[in-house]
PDB file of C-alpha atoms in Angstrom:
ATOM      1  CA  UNK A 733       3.853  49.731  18.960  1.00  0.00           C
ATOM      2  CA  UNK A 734       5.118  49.582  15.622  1.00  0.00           C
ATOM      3  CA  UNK A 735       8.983  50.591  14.069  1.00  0.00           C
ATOM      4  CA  UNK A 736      10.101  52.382  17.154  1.00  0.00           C
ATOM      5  CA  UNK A 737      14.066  53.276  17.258  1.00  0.00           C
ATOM      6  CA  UNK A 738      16.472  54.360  19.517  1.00  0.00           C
ATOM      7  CA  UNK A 739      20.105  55.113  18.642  1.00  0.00           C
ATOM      8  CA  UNK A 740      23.300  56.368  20.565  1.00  0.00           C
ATOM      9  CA  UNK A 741      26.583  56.146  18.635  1.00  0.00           C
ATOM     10  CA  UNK A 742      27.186  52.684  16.781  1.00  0.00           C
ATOM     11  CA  UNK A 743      24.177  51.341  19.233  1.00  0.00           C
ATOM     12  CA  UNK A 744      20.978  51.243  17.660  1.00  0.00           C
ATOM     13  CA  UNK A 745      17.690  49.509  19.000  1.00  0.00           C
ATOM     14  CA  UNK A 746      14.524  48.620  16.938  1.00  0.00           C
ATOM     15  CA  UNK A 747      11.564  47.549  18.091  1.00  0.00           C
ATOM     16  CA  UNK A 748       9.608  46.930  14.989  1.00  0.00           C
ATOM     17  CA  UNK A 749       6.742  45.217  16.811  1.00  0.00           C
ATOM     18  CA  UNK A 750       4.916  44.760  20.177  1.00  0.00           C
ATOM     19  CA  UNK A 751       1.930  44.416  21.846  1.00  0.00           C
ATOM     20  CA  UNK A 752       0.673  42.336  24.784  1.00  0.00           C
ATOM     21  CA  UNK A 753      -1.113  38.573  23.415  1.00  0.00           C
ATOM     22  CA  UNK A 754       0.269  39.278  19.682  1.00  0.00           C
ATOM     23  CA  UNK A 755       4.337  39.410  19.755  1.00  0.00           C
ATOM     24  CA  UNK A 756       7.097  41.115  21.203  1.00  0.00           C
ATOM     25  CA  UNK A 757      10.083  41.846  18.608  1.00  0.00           C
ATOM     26  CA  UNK A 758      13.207  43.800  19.680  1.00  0.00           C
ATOM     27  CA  UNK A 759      16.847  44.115  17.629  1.00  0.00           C
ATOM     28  CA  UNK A 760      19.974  45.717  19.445  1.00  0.00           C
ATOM     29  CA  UNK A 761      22.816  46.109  16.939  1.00  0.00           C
ATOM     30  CA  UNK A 762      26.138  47.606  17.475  1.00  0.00           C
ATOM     31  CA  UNK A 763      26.963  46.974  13.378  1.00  0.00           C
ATOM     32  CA  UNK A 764      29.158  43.805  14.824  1.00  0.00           C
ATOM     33  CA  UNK A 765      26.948  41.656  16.899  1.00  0.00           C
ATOM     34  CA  UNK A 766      23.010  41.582  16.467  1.00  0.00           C
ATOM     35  CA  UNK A 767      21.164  40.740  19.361  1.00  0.00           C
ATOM     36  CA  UNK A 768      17.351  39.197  19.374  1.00  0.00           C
ATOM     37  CA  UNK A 769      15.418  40.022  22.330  1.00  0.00           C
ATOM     38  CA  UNK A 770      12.452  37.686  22.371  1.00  0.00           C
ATOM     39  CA  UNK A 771      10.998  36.283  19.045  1.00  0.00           C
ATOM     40  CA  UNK A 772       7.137  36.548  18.724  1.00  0.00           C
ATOM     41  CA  UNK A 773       4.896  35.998  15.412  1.00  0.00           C
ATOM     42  CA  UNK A 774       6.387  38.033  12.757  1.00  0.00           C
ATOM     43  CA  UNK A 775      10.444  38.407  13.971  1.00  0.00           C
ATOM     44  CA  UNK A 776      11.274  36.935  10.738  1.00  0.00           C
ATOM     45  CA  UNK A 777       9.925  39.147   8.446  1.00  0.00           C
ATOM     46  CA  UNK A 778      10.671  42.163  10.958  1.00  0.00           C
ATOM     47  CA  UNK A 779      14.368  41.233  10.379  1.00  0.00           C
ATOM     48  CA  UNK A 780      13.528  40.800   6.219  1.00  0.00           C
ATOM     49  CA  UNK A 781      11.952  44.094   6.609  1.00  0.00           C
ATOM     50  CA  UNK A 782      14.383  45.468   8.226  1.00  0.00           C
ATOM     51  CA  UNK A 783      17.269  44.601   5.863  1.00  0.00           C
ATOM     52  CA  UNK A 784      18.731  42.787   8.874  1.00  0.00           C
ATOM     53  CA  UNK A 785      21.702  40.618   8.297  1.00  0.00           C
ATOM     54  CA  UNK A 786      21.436  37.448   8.321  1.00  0.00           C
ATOM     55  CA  UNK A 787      24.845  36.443   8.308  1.00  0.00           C
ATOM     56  CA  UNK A 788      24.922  38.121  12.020  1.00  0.00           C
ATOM     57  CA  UNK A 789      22.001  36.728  13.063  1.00  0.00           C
ATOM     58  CA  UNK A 790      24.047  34.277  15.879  1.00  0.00           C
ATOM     59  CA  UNK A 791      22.101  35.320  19.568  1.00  0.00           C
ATOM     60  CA  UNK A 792      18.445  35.098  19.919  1.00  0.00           C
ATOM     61  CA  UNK A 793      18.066  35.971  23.771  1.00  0.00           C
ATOM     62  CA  UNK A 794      14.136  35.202  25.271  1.00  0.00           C
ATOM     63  CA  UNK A 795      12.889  36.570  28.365  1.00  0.00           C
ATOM     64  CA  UNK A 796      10.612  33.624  28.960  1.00  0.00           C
ATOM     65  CA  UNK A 797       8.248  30.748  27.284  1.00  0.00           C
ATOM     66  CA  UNK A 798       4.917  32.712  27.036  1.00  0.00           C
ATOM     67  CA  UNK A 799       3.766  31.934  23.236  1.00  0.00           C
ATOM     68  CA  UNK A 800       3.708  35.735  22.270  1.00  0.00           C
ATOM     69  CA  UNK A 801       7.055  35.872  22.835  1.00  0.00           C
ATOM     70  CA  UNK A 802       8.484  32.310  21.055  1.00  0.00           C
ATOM     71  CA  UNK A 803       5.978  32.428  18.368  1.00  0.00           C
ATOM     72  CA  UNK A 804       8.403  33.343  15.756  1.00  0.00           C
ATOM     73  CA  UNK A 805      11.380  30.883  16.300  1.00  0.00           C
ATOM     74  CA  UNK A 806       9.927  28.067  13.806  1.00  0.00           C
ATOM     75  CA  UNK A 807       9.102  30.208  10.866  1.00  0.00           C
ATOM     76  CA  UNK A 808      12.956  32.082  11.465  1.00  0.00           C
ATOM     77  CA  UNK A 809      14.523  28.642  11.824  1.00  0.00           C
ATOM     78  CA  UNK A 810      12.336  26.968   8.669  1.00  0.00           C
ATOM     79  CA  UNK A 811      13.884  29.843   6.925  1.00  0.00           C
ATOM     80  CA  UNK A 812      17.550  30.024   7.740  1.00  0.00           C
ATOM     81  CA  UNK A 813      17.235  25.968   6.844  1.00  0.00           C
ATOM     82  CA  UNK A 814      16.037  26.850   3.521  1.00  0.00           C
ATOM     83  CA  UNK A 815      19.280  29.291   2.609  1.00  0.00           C
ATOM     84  CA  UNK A 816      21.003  26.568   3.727  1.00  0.00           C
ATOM     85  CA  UNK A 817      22.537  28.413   6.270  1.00  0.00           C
ATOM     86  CA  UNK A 818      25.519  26.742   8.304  1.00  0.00           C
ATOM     87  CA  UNK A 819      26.621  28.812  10.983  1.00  0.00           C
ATOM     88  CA  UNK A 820      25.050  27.831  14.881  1.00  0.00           C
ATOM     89  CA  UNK A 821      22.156  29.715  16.211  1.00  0.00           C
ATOM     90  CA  UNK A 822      22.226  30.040  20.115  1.00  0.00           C
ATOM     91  CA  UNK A 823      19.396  30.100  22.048  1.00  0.00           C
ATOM     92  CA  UNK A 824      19.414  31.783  25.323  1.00  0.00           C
ATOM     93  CA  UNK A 825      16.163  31.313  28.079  1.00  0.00           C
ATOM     94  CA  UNK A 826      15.854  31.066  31.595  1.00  0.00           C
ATOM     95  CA  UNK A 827      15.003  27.146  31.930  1.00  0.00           C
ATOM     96  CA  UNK A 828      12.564  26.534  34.335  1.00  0.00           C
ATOM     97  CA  UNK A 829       8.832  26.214  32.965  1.00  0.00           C
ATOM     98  CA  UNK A 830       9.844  25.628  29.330  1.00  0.00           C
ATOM     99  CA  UNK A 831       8.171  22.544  28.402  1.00  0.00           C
ATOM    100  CA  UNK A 832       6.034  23.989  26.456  1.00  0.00           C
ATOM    101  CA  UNK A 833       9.183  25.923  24.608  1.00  0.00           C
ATOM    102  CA  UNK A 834      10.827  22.366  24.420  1.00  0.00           C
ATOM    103  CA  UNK A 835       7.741  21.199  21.882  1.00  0.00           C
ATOM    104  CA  UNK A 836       7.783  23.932  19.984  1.00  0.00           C
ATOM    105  CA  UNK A 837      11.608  23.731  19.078  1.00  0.00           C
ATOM    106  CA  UNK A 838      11.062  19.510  18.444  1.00  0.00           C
ATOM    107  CA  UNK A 839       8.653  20.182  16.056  1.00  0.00           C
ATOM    108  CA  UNK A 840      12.016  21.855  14.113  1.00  0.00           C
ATOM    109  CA  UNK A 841      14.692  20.009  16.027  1.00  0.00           C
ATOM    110  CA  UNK A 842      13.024  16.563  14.611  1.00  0.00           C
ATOM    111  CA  UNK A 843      13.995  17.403  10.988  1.00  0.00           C
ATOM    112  CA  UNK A 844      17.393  17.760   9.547  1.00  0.00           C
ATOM    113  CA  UNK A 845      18.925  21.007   9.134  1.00  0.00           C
ATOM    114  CA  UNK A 846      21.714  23.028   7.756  1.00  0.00           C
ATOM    115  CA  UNK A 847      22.773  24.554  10.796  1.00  0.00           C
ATOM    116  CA  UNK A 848      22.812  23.806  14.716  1.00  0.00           C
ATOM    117  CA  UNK A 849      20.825  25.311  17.401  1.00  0.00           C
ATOM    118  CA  UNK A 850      22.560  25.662  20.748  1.00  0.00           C
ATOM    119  CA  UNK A 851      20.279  26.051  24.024  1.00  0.00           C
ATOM    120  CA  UNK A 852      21.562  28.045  26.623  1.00  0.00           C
ATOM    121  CA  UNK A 853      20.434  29.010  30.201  1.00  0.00           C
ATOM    122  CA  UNK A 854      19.831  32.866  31.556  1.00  0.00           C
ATOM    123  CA  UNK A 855      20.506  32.693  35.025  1.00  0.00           C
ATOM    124  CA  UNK A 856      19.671  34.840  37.521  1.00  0.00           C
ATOM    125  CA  UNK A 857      22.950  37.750  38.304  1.00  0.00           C
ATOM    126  CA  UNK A 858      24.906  35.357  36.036  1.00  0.00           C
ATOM    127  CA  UNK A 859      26.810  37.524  33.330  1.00  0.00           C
ATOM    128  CA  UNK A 860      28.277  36.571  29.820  1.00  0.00           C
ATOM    129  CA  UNK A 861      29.247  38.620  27.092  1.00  0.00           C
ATOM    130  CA  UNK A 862      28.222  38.693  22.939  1.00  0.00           C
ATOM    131  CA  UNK A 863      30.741  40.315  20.992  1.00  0.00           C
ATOM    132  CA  UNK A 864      31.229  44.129  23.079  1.00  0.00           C
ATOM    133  CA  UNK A 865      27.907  43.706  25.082  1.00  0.00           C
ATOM    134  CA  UNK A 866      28.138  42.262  28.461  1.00  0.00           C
ATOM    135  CA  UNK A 867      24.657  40.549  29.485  1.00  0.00           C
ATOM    136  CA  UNK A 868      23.161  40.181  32.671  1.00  0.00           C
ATOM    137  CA  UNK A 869      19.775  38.522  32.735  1.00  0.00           C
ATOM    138  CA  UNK A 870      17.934  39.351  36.091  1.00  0.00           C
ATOM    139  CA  UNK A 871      15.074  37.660  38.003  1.00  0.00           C
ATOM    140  CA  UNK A 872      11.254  39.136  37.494  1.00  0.00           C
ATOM    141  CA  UNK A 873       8.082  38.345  38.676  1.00  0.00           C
ATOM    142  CA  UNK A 874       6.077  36.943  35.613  1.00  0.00           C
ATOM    143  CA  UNK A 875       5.670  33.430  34.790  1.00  0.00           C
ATOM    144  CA  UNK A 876       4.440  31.473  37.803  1.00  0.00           C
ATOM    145  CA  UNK A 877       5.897  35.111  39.879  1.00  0.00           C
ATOM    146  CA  UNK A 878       7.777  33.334  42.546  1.00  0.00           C
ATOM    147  CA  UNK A 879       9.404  30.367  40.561  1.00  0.00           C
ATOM    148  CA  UNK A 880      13.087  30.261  41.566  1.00  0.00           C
ATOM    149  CA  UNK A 881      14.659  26.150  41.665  1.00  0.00           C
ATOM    150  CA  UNK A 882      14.689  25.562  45.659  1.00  0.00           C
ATOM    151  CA  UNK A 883      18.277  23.913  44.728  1.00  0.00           C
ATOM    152  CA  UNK A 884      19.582  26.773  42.564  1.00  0.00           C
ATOM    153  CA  UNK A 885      17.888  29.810  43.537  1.00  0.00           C
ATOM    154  CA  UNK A 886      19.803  31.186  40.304  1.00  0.00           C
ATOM    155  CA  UNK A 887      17.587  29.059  38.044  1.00  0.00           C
ATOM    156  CA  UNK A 888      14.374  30.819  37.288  1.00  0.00           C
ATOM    157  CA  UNK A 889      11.268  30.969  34.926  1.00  0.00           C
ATOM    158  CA  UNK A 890      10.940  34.386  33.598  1.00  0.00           C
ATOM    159  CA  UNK A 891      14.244  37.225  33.163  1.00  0.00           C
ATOM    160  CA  UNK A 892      14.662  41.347  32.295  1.00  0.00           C
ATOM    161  CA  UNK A 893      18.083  41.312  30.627  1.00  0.00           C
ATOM    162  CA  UNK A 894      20.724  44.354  31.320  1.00  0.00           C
ATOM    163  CA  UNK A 895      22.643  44.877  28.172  1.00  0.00           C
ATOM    164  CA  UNK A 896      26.057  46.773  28.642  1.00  0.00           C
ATOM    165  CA  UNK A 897      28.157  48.167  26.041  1.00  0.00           C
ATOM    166  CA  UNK A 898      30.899  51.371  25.080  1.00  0.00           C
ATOM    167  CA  UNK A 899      27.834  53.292  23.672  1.00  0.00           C
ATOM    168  CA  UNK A 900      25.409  52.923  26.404  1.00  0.00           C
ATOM    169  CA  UNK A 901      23.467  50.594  28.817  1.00  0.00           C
ATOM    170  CA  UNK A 902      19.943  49.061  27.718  1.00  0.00           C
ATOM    171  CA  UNK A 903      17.861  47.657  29.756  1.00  0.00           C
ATOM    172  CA  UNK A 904      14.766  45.491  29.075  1.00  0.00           C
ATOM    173  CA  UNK A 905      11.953  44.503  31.740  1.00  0.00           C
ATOM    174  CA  UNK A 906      10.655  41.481  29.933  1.00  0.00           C
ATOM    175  CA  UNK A 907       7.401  41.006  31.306  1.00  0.00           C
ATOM    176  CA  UNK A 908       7.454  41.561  34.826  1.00  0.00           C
ATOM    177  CA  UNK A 909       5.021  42.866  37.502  1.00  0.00           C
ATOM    178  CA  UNK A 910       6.306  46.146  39.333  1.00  0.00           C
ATOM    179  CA  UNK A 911       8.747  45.184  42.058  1.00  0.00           C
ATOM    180  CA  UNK A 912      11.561  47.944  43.425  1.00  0.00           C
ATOM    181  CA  UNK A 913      14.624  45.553  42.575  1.00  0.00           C
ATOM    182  CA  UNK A 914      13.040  46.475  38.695  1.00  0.00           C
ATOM    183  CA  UNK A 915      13.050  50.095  39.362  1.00  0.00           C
ATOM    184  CA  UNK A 916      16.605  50.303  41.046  1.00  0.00           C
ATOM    185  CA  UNK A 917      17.564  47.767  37.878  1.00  0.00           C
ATOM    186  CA  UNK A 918      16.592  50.774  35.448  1.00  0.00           C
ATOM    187  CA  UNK A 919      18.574  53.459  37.382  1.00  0.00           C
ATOM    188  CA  UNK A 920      21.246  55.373  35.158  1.00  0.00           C
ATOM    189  CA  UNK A 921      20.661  53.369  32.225  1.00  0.00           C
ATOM    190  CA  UNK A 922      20.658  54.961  28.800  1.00  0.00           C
ATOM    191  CA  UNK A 923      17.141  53.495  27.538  1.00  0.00           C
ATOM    192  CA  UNK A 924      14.707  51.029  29.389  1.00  0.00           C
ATOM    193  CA  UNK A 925      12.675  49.493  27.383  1.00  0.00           C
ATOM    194  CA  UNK A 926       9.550  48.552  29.932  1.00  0.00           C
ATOM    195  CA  UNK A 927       6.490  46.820  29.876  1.00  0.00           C
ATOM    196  CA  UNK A 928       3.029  48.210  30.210  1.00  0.00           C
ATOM    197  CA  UNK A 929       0.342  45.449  29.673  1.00  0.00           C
ATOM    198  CA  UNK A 930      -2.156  47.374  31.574  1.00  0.00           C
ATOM    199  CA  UNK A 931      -1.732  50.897  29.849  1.00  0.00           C
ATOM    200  CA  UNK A 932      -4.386  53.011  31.700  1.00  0.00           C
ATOM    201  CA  UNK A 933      -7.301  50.299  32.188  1.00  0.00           C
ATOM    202  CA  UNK A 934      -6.030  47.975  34.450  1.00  0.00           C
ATOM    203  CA  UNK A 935     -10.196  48.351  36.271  1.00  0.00           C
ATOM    204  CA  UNK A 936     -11.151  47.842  32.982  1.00  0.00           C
ATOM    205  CA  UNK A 937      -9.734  44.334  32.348  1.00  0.00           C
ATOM    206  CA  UNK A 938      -9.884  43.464  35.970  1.00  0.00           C
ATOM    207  CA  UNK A 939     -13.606  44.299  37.149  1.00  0.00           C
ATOM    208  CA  UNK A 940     -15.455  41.327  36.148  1.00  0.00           C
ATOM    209  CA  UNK A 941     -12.308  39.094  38.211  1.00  0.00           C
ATOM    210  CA  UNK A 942     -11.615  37.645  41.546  1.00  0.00           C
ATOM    211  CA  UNK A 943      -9.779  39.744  44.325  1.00  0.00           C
ATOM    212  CA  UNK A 944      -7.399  36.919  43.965  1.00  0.00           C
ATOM    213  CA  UNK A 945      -7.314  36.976  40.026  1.00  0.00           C
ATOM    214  CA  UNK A 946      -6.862  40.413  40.172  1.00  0.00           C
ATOM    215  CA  UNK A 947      -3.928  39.792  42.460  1.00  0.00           C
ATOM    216  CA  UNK A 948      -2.135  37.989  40.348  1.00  0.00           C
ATOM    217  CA  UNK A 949      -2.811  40.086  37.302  1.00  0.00           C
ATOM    218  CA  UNK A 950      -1.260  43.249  38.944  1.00  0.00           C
ATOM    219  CA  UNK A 951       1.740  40.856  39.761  1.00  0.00           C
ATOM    220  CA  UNK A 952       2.977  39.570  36.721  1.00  0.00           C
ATOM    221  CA  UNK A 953       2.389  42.887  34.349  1.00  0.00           C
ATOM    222  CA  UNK A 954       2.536  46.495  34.999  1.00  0.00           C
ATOM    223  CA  UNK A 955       0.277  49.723  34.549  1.00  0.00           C
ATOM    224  CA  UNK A 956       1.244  52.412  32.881  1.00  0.00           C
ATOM    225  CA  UNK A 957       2.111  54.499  36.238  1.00  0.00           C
ATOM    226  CA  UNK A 958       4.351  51.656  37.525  1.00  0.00           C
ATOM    227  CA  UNK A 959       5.977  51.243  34.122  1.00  0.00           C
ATOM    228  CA  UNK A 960       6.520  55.523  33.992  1.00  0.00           C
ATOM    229  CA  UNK A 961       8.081  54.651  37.458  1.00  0.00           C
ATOM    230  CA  UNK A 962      10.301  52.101  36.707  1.00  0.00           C
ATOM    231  CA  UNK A 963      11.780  54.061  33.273  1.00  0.00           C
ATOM    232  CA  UNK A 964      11.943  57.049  35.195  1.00  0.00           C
ATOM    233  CA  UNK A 965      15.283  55.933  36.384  1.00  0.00           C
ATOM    234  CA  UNK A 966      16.848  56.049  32.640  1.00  0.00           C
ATOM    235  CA  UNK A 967      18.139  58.026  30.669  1.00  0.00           C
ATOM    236  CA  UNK A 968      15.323  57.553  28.053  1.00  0.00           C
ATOM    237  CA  UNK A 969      12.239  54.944  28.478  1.00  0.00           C
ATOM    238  CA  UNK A 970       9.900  53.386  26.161  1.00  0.00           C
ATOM    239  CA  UNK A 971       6.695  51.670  27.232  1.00  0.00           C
ATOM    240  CA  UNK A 972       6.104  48.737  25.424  1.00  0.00           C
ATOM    241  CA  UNK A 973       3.552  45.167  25.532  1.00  0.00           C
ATOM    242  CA  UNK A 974       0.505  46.824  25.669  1.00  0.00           C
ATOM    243  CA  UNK A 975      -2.713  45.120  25.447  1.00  0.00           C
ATOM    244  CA  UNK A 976      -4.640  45.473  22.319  1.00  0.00           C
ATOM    245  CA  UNK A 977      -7.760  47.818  23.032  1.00  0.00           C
ATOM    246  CA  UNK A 978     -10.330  44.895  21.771  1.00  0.00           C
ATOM    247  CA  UNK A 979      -9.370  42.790  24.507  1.00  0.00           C
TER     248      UNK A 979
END
């Protein structure tokens, strides 16, 4: 997918890039507050691209670690370094099973910079709210499907994030595998933005695998069906992360 947009009063949603393996690039802006939803090779020249500014570039919001999905913090932070840019950055990700997020931000963090960048945690049900958009991340079954902290079941590895504001509700899946508490998540909502790894083909990518393998693949992403289910709820639906037809 490629320079999809939504808009419903002062709420407008880009997606200028996604697709399963490569990067996943999504911008909600209400002309106040610009939101970030996961930051995958490319985000920074989506946002130059997109005449995006950079002054109101504060909340970059990530639904988990996976690489297609964090690719593009370092070049966007090497860059707003460069301007000179002063103003704090805030990270938001769900915290367990980030080490791997943790050594890709100290190859940045070890150098000085212009500007701070604050890490927060998305926590299961627990809400906060950017400018006139309250957030409320939401478990799904992705990254290691079942990992929840046994101490804090509220601390997770892998979040869909519920954005509601005065123009309308948006909802984004992340990547997730089908589950109902997704579907009833998308009900009434003005656009769901839902994942689709497996398009039409999951039998194609899955025939040469394990019953178990194959499992787990159906698990953490979705077909096209379940995805069609799950937006079927909204308002409006688009299907996004889909796997590149090579693979």
């Amino acid at each position: 997918m490629r320079n999809w947009m939504w808009k419903q009063g002062k709420l407008l949603v880009r997606i200028p890039y996604s697709r399963s393996g490569v990067a996943t690039n999504i911008f909600v802006d209400d002309g106040e507050t610009l939101l970030v939803l996961d930051a995958g090779d490319g985000v920074l020249r989506d946002i130059l691209d997109h005449h995006l500014p950079l002054n109101r570039l504060q909340h970059v919001l990530l639904s988990h670690n996976h690489i297609d999905h964090t690719a593009g913090l370092l070049p966007l932070f090497f860059f707003l370094n460069l301007i000179q840019r002063h103003d704090p950055v805030e990270l938001y990700y769900p915290a367990l099973g980030t080490d791997s997020l943790k050594k890709l931000l100290a190859i940045y963090e070890e150098r000085p910079s212009s500007f701070a960048v604050r890490h927060r945690e998305l926590r299961d049900q627990e809400e906060f709210t950017l400018g006139r958009f309250r957030v409320r991340p939401f478990f799904v079954h992705h990254k290691e499907p079942e990992l929840r902290d046994r101490a804090d079941p509220r601390r997770v590895s892998a979040v869909g994030l519920k954005l509601v504001h005065p123009e309308g509700t948006v909802l984004y899946s992340g990547d997730a595998g089908f589950t109902a508490e997704l579907q009833q998540e998308a009900r009434g909502v003005d656009l769901a933005i839902v994942e689709a790894t497996w398009g039409k083909d999951f039998e194609k990518f899955a025939r040469d695998r394990t019953p178990e393998e194959r499992a787990q693949m159906s698990r953490v992403h979705m077909t096209e069906e379940e995805a069609r289910r799950v937006g079927a709820g909204a308002r409006e639906h688009v299907l996004v992360h889909r796997i590149s037809v090579g693979h």
